[in-house]
XYZ file of C-alpha atoms in Angstrom:
197
model
C 72.009 -3.508 58.790
C 69.525 -0.772 58.006
C 66.306 -1.614 56.145
C 64.455 1.136 54.332
C 60.868 1.046 53.192
C 60.259 2.847 49.926
C 56.781 4.125 49.072
C 55.942 6.042 45.946
C 53.052 7.078 43.776
C 52.795 8.552 40.308
C 52.780 12.082 41.701
C 54.936 12.148 44.753
C 56.949 10.142 47.161
C 56.597 10.323 50.913
C 58.821 13.363 51.081
C 56.737 15.407 48.632
C 59.086 15.056 45.652
C 57.834 14.173 42.168
C 58.846 11.053 40.250
C 61.271 11.372 37.392
C 59.900 11.442 33.830
C 61.447 8.033 33.181
C 59.673 6.486 36.193
C 56.385 8.012 35.092
C 56.848 6.554 31.600
C 57.556 3.087 32.974
C 54.517 3.293 35.247
C 52.341 4.394 32.304
C 53.549 1.522 30.095
C 52.940 -1.007 32.877
C 49.427 0.283 33.479
C 48.662 0.086 29.728
C 49.912 -3.502 29.618
C 47.553 -4.364 32.452
C 44.667 -2.544 30.759
C 45.032 -4.078 27.264
C 43.496 -7.492 28.098
C 40.425 -5.763 29.507
C 40.093 -3.653 26.340
C 40.483 -6.750 24.164
C 37.706 -8.544 26.050
C 35.352 -5.580 25.637
C 36.245 -5.112 21.951
C 35.912 -8.817 21.059
C 32.813 -9.857 19.182
C 30.104 -11.445 21.321
C 30.130 -15.229 21.541
C 28.061 -17.240 19.135
C 28.122 -18.447 15.546
C 28.687 -16.175 12.574
C 25.940 -16.235 9.923
C 26.530 -14.927 6.407
C 23.967 -13.108 4.294
C 21.676 -15.850 2.941
C 20.931 -16.504 -0.714
C 17.823 -18.025 -2.294
C 17.203 -20.286 -5.266
C 15.418 -19.622 -7.532
C 16.211 -15.934 -7.255
C 12.747 -14.907 -8.560
C 10.405 -17.640 -7.337
C 7.059 -18.338 -8.943
C 3.909 -19.593 -7.194
C 4.832 -23.283 -7.578
C 8.521 -22.925 -6.633
C 9.971 -24.257 -3.394
C 12.613 -21.750 -2.262
C 15.982 -23.066 -1.065
C 17.725 -20.719 1.393
C 21.459 -21.230 2.035
C 23.863 -19.434 4.377
C 27.385 -20.042 5.647
C 27.442 -20.588 9.433
C 30.718 -20.848 11.396
C 31.335 -21.240 15.102
C 35.059 -21.731 15.710
C 36.147 -24.572 17.992
C 32.745 -25.106 19.616
C 31.071 -26.093 16.330
C 27.532 -25.395 15.163
C 24.822 -27.048 17.252
C 21.814 -26.195 15.059
C 20.455 -23.702 12.540
C 16.826 -22.720 11.992
C 15.018 -20.406 9.609
C 11.940 -18.444 10.713
C 9.632 -17.025 8.034
C 6.277 -15.272 7.697
C 3.851 -14.612 4.864
C 1.737 -12.013 6.690
C 4.345 -9.466 7.845
C 4.715 -11.107 11.298
C 1.080 -10.316 12.195
C -0.298 -13.721 13.136
C 1.738 -16.474 11.533
C 5.376 -17.410 11.460
C 6.920 -20.789 10.804
C 10.213 -22.258 12.008
C 12.067 -24.621 9.687
C 15.052 -26.687 10.852
C 17.926 -26.267 8.403
C 20.275 -29.054 7.430
C 23.907 -28.232 8.210
C 27.029 -29.539 6.481
C 29.988 -29.134 8.844
C 32.490 -29.630 6.013
C 31.163 -26.901 3.711
C 29.691 -24.961 6.684
C 26.500 -24.443 4.661
C 23.072 -24.391 6.273
C 20.167 -25.159 3.925
C 16.457 -24.628 4.598
C 13.373 -24.915 2.388
C 10.371 -22.586 2.251
C 7.345 -24.221 0.592
C 5.682 -22.816 -2.554
C 3.363 -19.830 -2.149
C 0.666 -20.906 -4.607
C -1.275 -17.640 -4.345
C 1.826 -15.447 -4.522
C 2.752 -12.944 -1.830
C 5.639 -11.511 0.165
C 7.876 -13.732 2.340
C 10.172 -12.392 5.087
C 12.664 -14.544 6.983
C 15.673 -14.602 9.312
C 18.199 -17.202 10.479
C 19.027 -18.361 14.014
C 22.072 -20.461 14.951
C 23.441 -21.954 18.173
C 27.027 -23.050 18.731
C 28.241 -25.989 20.821
C 28.370 -23.763 23.926
C 24.664 -22.822 23.462
C 25.513 -19.282 22.389
C 22.811 -17.883 20.101
C 23.207 -15.639 17.063
C 20.427 -14.154 14.908
C 20.897 -12.717 11.431
C 17.743 -10.711 10.703
C 19.348 -8.180 8.346
C 19.635 -5.666 11.204
C 15.917 -5.874 11.928
C 14.866 -5.371 8.288
C 14.595 -9.136 7.616
C 15.487 -10.885 4.387
C 12.628 -11.120 1.906
C 11.411 -12.049 -1.542
C 8.169 -11.628 -3.456
C 6.355 -14.445 -5.227
C 4.452 -13.434 -8.333
C 0.761 -14.340 -8.260
C -0.525 -16.845 -10.815
C -2.090 -15.198 -13.879
C -5.785 -14.411 -13.359
C -6.580 -15.607 -16.879
C -5.682 -19.184 -15.898
C -8.442 -19.263 -13.315
C -10.920 -17.573 -15.665
C -10.053 -19.954 -18.504
C -10.664 -22.940 -16.245
C -14.159 -21.724 -15.372
C -14.935 -21.010 -19.012
C -13.790 -24.493 -19.998
C -15.928 -26.072 -17.274
C -18.961 -24.048 -18.379
C -18.464 -25.137 -22.007
C -18.208 -28.798 -21.003
C -21.377 -28.517 -18.896
C -23.264 -26.790 -21.726
C -22.141 -29.440 -24.235
C -23.235 -32.235 -21.915
C -26.573 -30.511 -21.369
C -27.261 -30.078 -25.110
C -26.123 -33.640 -25.845
C -28.325 -35.012 -23.091
C -31.344 -33.111 -24.357
C -30.829 -34.365 -27.917
C -30.381 -37.938 -26.695
C -33.511 -37.715 -24.565
C -35.688 -36.566 -27.471
C -34.190 -38.959 -29.988
C -34.525 -42.069 -27.812
C -38.065 -41.434 -26.561
C -40.759 -43.700 -28.034
C -42.750 -42.097 -30.803
C -46.556 -42.248 -30.809
C -48.717 -42.218 -33.942
C -51.657 -39.928 -34.112
C -53.777 -42.431 -36.144
C -53.299 -45.335 -33.786
C -54.431 -43.328 -30.843
C -57.683 -42.237 -32.481
C -58.386 -45.792 -33.779
C -57.975 -47.308 -30.357
C -60.426 -44.834 -28.928
C -63.146 -45.875 -31.465
């Protein structure tokens, strides 16, 4: 019995002859089938939760309004571990605050609260989420952050308060002066001169 060893490559066999077009096609298809899983891994989205674009309520907050921020957060089979909201009122210069959001696994809604901005101003924020495998995802609006502006309280309110306080003080002062002069004992000019004689 004679045993032959066959060696081949895409371009030539051991005797210098080229492979048939059919063999080349089969080899190409096989190499693509081996390559596809690697392409799928590279093309797959990175691990971690998915965070939707958040919404706020009220949509145009005033200085005494607490702002409720909601976003849909999903994480596939691993589940959502936690969601936080980070916000600033000074354009990330010195202060930023992290708020833990409540998460409803049924509705997949994360809800966080930003306190009222009594003096008005501009608030910027972003959302961070971790899945059950500790993969992190940040939705910061592609580095532009989400934001809203709080209208300042009317200046006339402050001015009116000071005017009212000044009027009350003036009224009390005038009333006190009148009471002082009306309740003071009166002296008679004649009795004083008689007592001196």
